[in-house]
């Protein structure tokens, strides 16, 4: 048990991104002081120093999988630790995201209204050069939710969401719902598809996807590739796992682009990797 008796616990998985984690912790101390926060550090023992002296924080260390970062497994470890501590509501927040002033309270209210749902909040992507304000209340001025996801008005929820739009940047789940879902499928390692898979599991098991107004998070900028060629091997491996589980391809836009670039060949139920991220050819 943590010294603060809370029924809500926040979980963040991290490897690197120390500056982003510091900002996340700074804003959390402002908007939700004392809320227990479990940080699952994947092959990153320096995290202990990043959050040293913060009493509401627990760090759990997980070693790297030989194939890459064990994102699915790390999230499961964090949620299980939260539930063992007595949490009834777990909020998972990506390390790149800082919470808006009402993120925690909005998820809490939504969980009371629809306790058997998978709850997602809107995320604003901050442009390069836009820093997190000193005063957390000023985050509201930056709100510009990602247009591909619903963004209900504050104090409202949008029910019956499309499970294909589930993302792991910011979401919340009650303990009983997590038990029904069974967590992330840990055969996914590295980047891509593990959150798409959880959304599919939710659909199959009758768990509603609900978008929560007011539960805003703000994604701090970092460079990205489009498509994310540095994650090519992970994406191919994880897409193949998803096909085996669901007989559909996830991440179809990225796979289409990789195919157009001549990096992969897609066949029924199979992806052949033709060229690696550095352009070197590999045997089909």
Phi, psi and omega in degrees: 000144172276158180296332177271123182279095181236147175262359177248134176229139176260140179235132177227133173257146190209143165216115188072210178055038185296319180296320178294321178295320178300318178293319177301314180296319181299314181290321178300321178297331179281311191270338182211062185299135177086351179293125181301140184226116176263124177249119179260109184267119180266107178053046184210083184283349177290346180301327179305319180287327182297323185247017182303138176081008179259107192293337182273002187255135171239129178254130174243131181260135178231133180282155179292141170284144179305335181273347182149193181286131182275069185300313181297312181297319181296318178297317178299318179299316180296316181293318180299320178296320178297316181293322177297331180284351181106007179296140174255336178230127180244129177252123176258125186231123179300146183297335179282350186258139167254145182279143171289167184303332185245015182301308184295313182293326179293318176296320181297315180294318180296322180294332175287326181284317184227076188292340182259028184248161169265117189258128179236143178248157178293149179234130173260127175271117180283136180290161176303134180090349178271116182264159176290128184294155178297321180263117183303332181295337180284351176300328179304328181292341183263358187298121178205076190302151178305127188290345182275359181233151177297152177218081181297160176294154177307146179069015175232162173231155176242113186269171176056044178288158178288123182295337178294342182266001178300138173221157186263008178298318182204113176204164182221152184206139175285158182302317183294325179289321177300318178299321179293320181287327181082006178081185179285146177286116189282356175289342172284126177229138182083201194275130165104135166087341183292328177281325173302320179296316180296321175299322178292319176300316179301316179298315182295329184261010174074026178267118184290143172262123185236130177266134192249112176294140179090343181273057185282139169236158185232115186274117180289143186293141165208153183298142177223156173254146177229109357288165185284076187296334179294343178253018187305311184296316178300315184296317179297314181297313184288326176296324179292323176296317180298318178300317181297326183278326191232353180060035173218157175267130170273175172050041189298326179297317179292317180297320177301317183290320176298322179292319178298324179282355180080018181273334180223161169235125178262130174238166180305113177076010185209143172242129175257124179278119184261317183224137180281179185299329181272007177090354179290140180282149176231158184286136179284000000 
